[in-house]
Coordinates of C-alpha atoms in Angstrom, one line a residue:
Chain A
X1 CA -8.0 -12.0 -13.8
X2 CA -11.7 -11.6 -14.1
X3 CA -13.5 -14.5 -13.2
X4 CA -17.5 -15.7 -14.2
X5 CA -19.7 -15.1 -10.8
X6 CA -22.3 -17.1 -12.0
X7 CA -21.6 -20.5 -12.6
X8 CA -23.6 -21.8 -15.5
X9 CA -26.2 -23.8 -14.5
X10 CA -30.0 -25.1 -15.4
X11 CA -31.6 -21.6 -16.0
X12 CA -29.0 -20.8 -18.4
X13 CA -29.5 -21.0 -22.6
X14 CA -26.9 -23.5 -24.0
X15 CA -25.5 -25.4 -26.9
X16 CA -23.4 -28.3 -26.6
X17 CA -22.9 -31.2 -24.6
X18 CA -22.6 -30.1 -20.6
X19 CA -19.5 -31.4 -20.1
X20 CA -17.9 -30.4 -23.0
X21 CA -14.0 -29.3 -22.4
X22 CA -15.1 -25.8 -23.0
X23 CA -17.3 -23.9 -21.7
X24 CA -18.3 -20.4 -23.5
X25 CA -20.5 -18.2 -22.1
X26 CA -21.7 -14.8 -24.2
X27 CA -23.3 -11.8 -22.2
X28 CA -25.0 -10.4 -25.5
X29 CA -27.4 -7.0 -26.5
X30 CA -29.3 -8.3 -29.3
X31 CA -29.6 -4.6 -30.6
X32 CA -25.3 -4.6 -30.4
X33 CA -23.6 -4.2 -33.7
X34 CA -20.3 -5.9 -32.0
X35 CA -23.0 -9.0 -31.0
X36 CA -24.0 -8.8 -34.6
X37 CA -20.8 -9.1 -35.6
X38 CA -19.5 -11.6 -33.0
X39 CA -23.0 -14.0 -34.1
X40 CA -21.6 -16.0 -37.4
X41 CA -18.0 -15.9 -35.1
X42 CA -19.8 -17.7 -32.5
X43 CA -21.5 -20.4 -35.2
X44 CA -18.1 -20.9 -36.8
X45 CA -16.6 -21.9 -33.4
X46 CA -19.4 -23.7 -32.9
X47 CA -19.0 -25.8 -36.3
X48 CA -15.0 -25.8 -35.8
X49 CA -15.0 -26.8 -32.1
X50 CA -17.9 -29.3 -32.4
X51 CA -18.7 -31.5 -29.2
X52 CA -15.4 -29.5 -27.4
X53 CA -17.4 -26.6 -26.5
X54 CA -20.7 -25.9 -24.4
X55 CA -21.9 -22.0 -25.5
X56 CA -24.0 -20.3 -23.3
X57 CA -26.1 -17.0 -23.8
X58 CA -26.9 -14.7 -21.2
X59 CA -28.6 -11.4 -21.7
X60 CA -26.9 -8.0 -21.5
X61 CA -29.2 -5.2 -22.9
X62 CA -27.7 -2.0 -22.9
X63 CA -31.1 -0.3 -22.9
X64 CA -29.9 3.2 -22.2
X65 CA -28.0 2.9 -26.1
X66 CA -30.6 0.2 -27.5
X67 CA -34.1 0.9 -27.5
X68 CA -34.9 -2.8 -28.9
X69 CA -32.6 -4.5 -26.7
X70 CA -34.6 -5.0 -24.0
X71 CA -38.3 -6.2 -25.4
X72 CA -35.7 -8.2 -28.4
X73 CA -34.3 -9.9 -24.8
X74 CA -38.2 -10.3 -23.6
X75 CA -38.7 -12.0 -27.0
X76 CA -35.6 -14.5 -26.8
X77 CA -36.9 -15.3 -23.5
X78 CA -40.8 -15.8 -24.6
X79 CA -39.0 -18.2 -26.9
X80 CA -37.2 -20.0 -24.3
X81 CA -40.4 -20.5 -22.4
X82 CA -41.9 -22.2 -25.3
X83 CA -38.5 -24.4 -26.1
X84 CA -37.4 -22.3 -29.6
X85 CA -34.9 -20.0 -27.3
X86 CA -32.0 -20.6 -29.7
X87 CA -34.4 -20.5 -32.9
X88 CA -35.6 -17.0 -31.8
X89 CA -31.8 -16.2 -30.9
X90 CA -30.6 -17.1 -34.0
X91 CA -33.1 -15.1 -36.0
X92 CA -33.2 -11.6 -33.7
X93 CA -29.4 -11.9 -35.0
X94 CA -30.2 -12.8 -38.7
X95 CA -32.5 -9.4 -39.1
X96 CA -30.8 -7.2 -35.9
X97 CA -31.2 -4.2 -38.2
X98 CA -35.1 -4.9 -38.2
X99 CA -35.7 -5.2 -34.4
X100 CA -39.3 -4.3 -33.3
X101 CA -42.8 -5.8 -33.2
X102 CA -43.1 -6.6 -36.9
X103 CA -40.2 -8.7 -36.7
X104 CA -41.1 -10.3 -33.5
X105 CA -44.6 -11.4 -34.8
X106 CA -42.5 -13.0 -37.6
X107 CA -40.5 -14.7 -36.3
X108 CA -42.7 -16.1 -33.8
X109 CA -45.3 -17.1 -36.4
X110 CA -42.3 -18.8 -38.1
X111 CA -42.3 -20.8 -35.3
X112 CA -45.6 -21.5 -34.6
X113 CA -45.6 -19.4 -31.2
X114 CA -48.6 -17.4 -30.2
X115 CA -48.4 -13.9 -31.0
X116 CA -51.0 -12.9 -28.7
X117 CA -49.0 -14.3 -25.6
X118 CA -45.8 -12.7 -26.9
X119 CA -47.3 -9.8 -27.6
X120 CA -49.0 -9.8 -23.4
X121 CA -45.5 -11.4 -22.1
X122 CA -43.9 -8.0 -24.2
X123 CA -46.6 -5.9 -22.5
X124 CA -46.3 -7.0 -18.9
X125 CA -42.5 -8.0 -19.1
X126 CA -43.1 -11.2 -18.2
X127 CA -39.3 -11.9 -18.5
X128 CA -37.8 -8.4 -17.2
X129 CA -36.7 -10.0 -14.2
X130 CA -34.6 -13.2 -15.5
X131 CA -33.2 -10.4 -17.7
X132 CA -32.0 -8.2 -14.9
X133 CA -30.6 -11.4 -13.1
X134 CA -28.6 -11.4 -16.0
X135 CA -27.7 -8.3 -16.3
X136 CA -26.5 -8.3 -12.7
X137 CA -24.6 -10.9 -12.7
X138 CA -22.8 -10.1 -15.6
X139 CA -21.6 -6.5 -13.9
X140 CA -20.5 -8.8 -11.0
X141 CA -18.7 -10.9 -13.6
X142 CA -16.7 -7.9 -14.6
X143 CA -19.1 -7.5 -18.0
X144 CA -17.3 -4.6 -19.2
X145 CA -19.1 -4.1 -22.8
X146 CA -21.2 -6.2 -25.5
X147 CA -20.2 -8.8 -26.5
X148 CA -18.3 -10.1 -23.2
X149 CA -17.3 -14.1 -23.2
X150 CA -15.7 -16.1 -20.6
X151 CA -13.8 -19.0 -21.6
X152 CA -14.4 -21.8 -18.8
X153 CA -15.2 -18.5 -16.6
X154 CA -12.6 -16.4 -17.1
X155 CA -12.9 -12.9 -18.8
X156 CA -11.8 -13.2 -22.6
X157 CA -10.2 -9.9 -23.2
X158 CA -8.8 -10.7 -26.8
X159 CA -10.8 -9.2 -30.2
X160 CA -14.4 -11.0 -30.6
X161 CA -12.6 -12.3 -34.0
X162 CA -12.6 -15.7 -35.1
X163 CA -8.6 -16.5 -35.6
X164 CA -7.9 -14.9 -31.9
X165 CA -11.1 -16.5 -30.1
X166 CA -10.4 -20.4 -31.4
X167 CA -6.3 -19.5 -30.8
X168 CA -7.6 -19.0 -27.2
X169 CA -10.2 -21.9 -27.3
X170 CA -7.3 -24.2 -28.3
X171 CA -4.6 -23.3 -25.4
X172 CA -7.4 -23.8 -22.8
X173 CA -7.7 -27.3 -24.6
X174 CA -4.1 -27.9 -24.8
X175 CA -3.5 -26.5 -21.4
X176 CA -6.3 -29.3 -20.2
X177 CA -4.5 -32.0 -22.0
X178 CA -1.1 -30.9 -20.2
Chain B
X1 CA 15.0 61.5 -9.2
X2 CA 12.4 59.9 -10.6
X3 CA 14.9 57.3 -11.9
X4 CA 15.1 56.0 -8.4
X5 CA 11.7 56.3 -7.6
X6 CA 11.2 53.4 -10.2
X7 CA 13.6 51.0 -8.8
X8 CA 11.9 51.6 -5.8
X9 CA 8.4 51.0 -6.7
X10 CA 9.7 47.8 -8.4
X11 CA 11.8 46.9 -5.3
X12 CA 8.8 47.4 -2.9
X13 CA 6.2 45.2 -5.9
X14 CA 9.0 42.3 -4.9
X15 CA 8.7 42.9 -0.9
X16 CA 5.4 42.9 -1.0
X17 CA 5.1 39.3 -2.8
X18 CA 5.5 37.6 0.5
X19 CA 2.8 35.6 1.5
X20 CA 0.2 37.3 2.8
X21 CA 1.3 40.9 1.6
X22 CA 0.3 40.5 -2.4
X23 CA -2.7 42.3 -2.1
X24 CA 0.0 45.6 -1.6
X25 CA 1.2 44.9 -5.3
X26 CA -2.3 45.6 -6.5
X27 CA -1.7 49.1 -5.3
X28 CA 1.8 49.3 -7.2
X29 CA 0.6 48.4 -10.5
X30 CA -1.8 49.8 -13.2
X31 CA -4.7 48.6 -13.1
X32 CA -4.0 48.3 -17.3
X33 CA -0.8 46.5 -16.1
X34 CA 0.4 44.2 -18.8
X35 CA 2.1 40.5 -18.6
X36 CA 3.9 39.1 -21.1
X37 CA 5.0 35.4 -20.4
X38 CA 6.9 33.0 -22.4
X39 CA 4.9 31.0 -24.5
X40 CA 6.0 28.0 -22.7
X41 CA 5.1 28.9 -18.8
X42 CA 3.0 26.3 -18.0
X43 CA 0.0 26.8 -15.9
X44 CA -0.8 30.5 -17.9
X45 CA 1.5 31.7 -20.8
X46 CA 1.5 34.3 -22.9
X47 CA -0.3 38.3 -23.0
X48 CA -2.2 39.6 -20.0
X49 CA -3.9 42.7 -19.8
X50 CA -5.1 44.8 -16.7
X51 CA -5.1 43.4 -13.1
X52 CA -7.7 41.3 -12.9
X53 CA -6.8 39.2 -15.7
X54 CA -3.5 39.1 -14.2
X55 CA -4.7 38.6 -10.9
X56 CA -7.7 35.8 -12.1
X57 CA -5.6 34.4 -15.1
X58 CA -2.3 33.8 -14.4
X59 CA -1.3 34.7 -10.4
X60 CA -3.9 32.5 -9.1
X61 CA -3.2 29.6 -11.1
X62 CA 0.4 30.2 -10.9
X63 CA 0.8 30.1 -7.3
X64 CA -1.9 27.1 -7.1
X65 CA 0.5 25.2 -8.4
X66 CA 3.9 26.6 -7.5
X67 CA 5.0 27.1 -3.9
X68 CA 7.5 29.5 -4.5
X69 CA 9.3 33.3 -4.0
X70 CA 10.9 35.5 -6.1
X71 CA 13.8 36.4 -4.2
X72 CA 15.5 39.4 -6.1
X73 CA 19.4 38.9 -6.4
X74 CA 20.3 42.3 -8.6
X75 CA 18.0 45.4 -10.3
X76 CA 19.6 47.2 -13.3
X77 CA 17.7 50.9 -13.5
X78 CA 17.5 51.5 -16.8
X79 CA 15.6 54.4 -16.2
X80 CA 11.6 54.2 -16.9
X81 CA 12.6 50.2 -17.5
X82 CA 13.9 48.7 -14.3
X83 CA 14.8 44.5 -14.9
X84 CA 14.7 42.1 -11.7
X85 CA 16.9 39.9 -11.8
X86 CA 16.9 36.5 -9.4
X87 CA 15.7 33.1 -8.5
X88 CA 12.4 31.6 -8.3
X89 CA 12.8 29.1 -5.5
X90 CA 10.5 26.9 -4.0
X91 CA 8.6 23.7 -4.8
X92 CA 5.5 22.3 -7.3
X93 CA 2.7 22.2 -4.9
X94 CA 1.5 18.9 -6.0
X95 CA 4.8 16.9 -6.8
X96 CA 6.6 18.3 -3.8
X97 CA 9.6 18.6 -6.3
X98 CA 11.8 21.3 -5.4
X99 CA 12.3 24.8 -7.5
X100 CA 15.5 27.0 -7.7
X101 CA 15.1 28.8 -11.6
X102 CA 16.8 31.9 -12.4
X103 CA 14.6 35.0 -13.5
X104 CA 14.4 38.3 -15.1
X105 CA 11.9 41.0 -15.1
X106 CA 11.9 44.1 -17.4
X107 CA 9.6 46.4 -16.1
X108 CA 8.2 49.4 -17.8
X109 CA 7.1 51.7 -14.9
X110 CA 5.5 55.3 -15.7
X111 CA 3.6 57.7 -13.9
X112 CA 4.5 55.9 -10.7
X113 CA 3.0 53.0 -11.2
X114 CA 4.2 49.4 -13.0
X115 CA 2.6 49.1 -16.4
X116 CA 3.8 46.9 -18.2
X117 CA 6.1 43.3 -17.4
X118 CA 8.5 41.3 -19.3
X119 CA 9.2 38.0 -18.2
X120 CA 11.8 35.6 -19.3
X121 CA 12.5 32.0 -16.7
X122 CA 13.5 28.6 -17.0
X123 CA 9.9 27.3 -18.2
X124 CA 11.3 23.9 -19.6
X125 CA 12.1 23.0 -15.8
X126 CA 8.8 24.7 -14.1
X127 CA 6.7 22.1 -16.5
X128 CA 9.1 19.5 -15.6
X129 CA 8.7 20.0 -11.8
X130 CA 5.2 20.3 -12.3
X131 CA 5.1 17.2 -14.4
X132 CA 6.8 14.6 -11.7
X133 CA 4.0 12.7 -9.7
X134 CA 5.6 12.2 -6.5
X135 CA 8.5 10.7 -8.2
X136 CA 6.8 7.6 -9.8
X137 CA 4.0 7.4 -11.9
X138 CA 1.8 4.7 -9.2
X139 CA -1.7 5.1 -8.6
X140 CA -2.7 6.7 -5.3
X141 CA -3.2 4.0 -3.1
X142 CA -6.4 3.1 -0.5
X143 CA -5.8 5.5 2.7
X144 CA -4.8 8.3 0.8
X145 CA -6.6 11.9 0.8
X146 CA -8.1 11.7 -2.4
X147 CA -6.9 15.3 -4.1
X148 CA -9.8 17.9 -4.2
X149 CA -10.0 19.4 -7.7
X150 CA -12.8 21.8 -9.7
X151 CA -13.3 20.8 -13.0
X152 CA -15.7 21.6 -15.9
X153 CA -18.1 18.8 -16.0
X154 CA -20.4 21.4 -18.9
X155 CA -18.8 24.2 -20.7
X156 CA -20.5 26.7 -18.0
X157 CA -19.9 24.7 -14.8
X158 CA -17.6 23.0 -12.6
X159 CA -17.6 20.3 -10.3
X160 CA -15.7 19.8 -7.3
X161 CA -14.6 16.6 -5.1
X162 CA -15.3 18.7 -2.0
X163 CA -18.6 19.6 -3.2
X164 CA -19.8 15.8 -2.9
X165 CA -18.8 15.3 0.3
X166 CA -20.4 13.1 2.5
X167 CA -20.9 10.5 0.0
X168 CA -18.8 8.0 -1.8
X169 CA -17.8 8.9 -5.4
X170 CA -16.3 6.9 -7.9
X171 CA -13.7 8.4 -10.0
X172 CA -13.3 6.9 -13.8
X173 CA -10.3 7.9 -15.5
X174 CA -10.3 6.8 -18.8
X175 CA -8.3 7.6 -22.1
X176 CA -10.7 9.5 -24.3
X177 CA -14.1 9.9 -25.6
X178 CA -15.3 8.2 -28.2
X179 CA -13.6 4.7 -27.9
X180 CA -15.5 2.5 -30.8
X181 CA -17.4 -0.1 -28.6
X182 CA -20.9 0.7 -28.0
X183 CA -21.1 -0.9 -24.6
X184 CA -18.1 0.9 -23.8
X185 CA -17.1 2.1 -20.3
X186 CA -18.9 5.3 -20.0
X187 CA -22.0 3.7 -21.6
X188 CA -21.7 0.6 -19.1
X189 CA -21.6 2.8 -15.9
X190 CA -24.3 4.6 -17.4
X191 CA -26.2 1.3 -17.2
X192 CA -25.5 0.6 -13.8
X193 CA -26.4 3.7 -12.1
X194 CA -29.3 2.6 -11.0
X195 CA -27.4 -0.1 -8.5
X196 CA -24.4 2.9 -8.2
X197 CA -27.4 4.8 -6.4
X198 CA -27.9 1.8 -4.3
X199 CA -25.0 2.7 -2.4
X200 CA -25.8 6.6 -2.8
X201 CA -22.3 6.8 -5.1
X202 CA -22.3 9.9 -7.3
X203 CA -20.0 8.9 -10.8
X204 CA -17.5 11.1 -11.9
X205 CA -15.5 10.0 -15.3
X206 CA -12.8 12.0 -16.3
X207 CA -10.5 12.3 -19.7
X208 CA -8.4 15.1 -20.9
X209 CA -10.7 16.1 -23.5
X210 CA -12.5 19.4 -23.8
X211 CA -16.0 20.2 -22.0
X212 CA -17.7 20.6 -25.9
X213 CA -16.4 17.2 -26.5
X214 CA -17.7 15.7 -23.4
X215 CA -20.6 17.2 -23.7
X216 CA -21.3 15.7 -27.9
X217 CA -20.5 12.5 -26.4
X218 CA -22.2 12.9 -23.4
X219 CA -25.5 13.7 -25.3
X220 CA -24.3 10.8 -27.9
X221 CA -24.7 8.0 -25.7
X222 CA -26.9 9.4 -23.2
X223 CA -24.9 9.5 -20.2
X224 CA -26.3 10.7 -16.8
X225 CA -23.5 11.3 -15.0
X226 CA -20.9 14.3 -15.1
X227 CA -17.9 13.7 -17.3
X228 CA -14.8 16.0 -16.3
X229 CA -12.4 17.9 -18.4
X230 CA -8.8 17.8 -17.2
X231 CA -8.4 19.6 -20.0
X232 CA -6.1 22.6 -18.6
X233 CA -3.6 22.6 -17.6
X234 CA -3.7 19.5 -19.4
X235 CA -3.9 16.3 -17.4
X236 CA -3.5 18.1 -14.2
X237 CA -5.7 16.1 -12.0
X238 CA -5.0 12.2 -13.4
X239 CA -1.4 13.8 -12.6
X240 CA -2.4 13.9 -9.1
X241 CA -3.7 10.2 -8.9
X242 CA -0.8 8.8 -10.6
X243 CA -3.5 8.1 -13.5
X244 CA -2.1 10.0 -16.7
X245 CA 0.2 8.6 -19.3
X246 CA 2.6 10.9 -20.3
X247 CA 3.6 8.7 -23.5
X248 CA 0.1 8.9 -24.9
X249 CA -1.3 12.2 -23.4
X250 CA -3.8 10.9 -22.0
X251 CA -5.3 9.2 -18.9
X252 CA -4.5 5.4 -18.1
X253 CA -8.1 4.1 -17.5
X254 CA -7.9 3.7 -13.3
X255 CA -10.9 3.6 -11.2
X256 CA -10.8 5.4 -8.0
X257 CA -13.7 4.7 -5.1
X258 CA -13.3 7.4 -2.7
X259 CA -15.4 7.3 0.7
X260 CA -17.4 9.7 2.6
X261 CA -14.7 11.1 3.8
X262 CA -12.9 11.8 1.3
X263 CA -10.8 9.0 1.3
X264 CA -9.7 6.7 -0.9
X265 CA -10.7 3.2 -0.2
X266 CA -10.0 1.2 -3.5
X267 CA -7.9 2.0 -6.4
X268 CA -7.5 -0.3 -10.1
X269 CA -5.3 0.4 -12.9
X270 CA -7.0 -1.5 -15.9
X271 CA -5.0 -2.2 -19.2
X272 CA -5.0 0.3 -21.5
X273 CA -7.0 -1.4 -24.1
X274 CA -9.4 -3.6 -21.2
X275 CA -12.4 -1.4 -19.3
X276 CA -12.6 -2.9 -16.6
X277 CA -16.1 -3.2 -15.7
X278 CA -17.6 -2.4 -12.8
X279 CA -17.1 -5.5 -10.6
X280 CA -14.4 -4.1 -8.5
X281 CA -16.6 -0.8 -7.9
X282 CA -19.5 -2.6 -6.5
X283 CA -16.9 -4.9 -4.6
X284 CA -15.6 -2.0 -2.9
X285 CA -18.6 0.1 -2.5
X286 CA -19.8 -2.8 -0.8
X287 CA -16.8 -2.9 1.7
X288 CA -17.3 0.3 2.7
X289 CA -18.3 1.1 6.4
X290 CA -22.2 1.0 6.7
X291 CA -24.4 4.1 8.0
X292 CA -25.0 3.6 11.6

């Protein structure tokens, strides 16, 4: 059984109330077609499980396949410093197949974040590090691909599909109850 | 009689396949010799021509993986055709299983030399012997020797364990190329070299499939690491490590972290169908003894 390493916590991105019965954590590219994919899965949980689950996003660019997935992370995280992390999530996600500075301008100017700062937080990767901690403790986690989730820290090895992922959601619940 | 004189050039060709003595059945034979194999011999089948192919393509590869002798029970002199006939006993080098097949050799001798041989053996229970892995199909355990192999990691080179002594290497077997995930397990080791390097560990990941493949997928996903071909004989190596399926053909996916010395000190059979990341590596590449 491969178990989550790093205990979620204050640094981490989340959704949901913190003691929710479930806790899902994501380690996501945003430049990941299987991410892509997995995004609306994630929401529909989201809707389905309502205050039962805490999600959690930690990044996981696979830079050596993704040649966004890196300053799309930095972006995401320039959001988070400025409070809109899960706006700027949501819409990397929305318009993966138009990753790149265009996009990021937009989307920051949808939400009224400074271009000029994103654009020097890009340039200096301001956020590289926080990124690498996540990155790292996601390969100690036994992150063996995008997208990897851990149901209240352990490694979900099932298809990123809806119908399996809340089947697996509800045992932990039941399992909880009993 | 020259009749005679061809059983006896045949005769001295089977004394002088003692260990140690082969390089007196060069003298014996043509050097246009021909071999004709059965199609199923495993390790080398089928037409050789001239000694050196022989020699290079099929006796070398042949007795890598066969410990064995022919010991000659009768020869029928049929004139300028003289057929051996007798055992081939001994053991597969790797599987330790033993080897007692009965054989016969037509040989075509003329001018006083052997041109030309016919072979006909048991092949169906030569691939089985070679086939057993120690009699259960287990991964090689921590403590073991880890098996020294060459294999192609490009379609011009090879790559062998020995080669990187000195450091520790992590083995990857894995089922095949191509596996529709883009952060698959290839690509995800690719990732982490960097903190692989850390720890000085050269990657190795090895699959049955052809060097040309590895090398389209290789280039594909912009891997920096070697990827081996146990391409032929087929398997061969994962068959050493207890890491090939024989069902599917291909390699289980089992990580192997083998020390300095050569030596395995961590072994993990993954599901099928799971990668298994790359915790357990950097678990056990952290484990290992530290440089003074």
């Amino acid at each position: 059984m491969t178990l989550l390493r790093i205990p979620v916590g204050e640094g981490d991105h989340s959704q949901g109330p913190q003691n929710a019965p479930i806790t899902l954590v994501e380690y996501g590219d945003y430049e990941c077609p299987y991410c892509g994919a997995a995004y609306p899965m994630v929401k529909r949980l989201q809707e389905t499980m309502g205050d039962n689950l805490r999600f959690v996003f930690r990044n996981f660019p696979i830079t050596e396949l993704h040649r966004h997935a890196l300053s799309a992370a930095m972006t995401a995280e320039f959001g988070a410093a400025k409070g809109r992390f899960w706006e700027v999530h949501d819409e990397l996600f929305e318009n993966q197949r138009r990753l790149g500075a265009t996009l990021y301008d937009t989307i920051a100017t949808k939400f009224g974040l400074p271009t000029s700062e994103l654009h020097d937080a890009l340039e200096r990767a301001t956020y590289q590090e926080r990124i690498r901690h996540d990155f790292d403790g996601g390969v100690r986690s036994g992150v063996n691909g995008t997208p990897t989730f851990f149901i209240n820290g352990q490694r979900y090895d099932g298809r990123p599909e809806f119908e399996a992922m809340s089947a697996a959601l509800g045992r932990v619940i039941e399992s909880d109850r009993g | 009689m020259s009749f005679e004189g061809n059983e006896r050039r045949v005769r001295a060709f089977y004394e002088s396949l003692a260990p140690g003595h082969r390089e007196a059945t060069r003298g014996l034979q043509s050097p246009h010799v021909v071999y004709d194999l059965p199609a199923g011999m495993p390790v080398a089948a089928g037409h050789f021509e001239g000694l050196d192919a022989v020699t290079e393509g099929f006796l070398a590869s042949f007795y890598g993986a066969l410990d064995v002798q022919f010991a000659v029970d009768e020869y029928i002199d049929g004139g300028d055709e003289i057929a051996a006939v007798g055992r081939i006993a001994g053991s597969a080098r790797v599987s330790g299983v033993p080897i007692d097949v009965p054989f016969v050799h037509i040989w075509s001798v003329r001018d006083g030399y052997l041109q030309r041989l016919r072979a006909f053996t048991d092949t169906a229970v030569l691939s089985a012997a070679l086939r057993s892995v120690r009699g259960d199909d287990s991964l090689l355990p921590a403590g073991a020797t880890a098996p020294d192999f060459a294999l192609h990691s490009s379609p011009s080179e090879t790559l062998s364990l020995r080669a990187l002594r000195g450091l520790p290497v992590i083995l990857a077997f894995y089922p095949a190329d191509w596996s529709p995930v883009c952060g698959d397990q290839m690509a995800l080791y690719n990732q982490i070299l960097p903190t692989f390097n850390t720890y000085g560990a050269h990657v190795l990941g090895i699959s049955v499939d052809g060097p040309w493949c590895h090398r389209a997928f290789a280039e594909a996903r912009n891997l920096r690491f070697p990827l081996l071909a146990d391409f032929e004989p087929k398997g061969e190596v994962a068959r050493r490590y207890g890491a090939f399926d024989p069902v599917t053909g291909e390699n289980k996916r089992a990580l192997f972290v083998i020390d300095k010395n050569g030596v395995i000190a961590w072994s993990y059979l993954s599901p099928i169908d799971v990668s298994p990341g790359a915790d357990g590596i950097l678990d056990a590449l952290e484990q290992l003894p530290k440089e003074p």
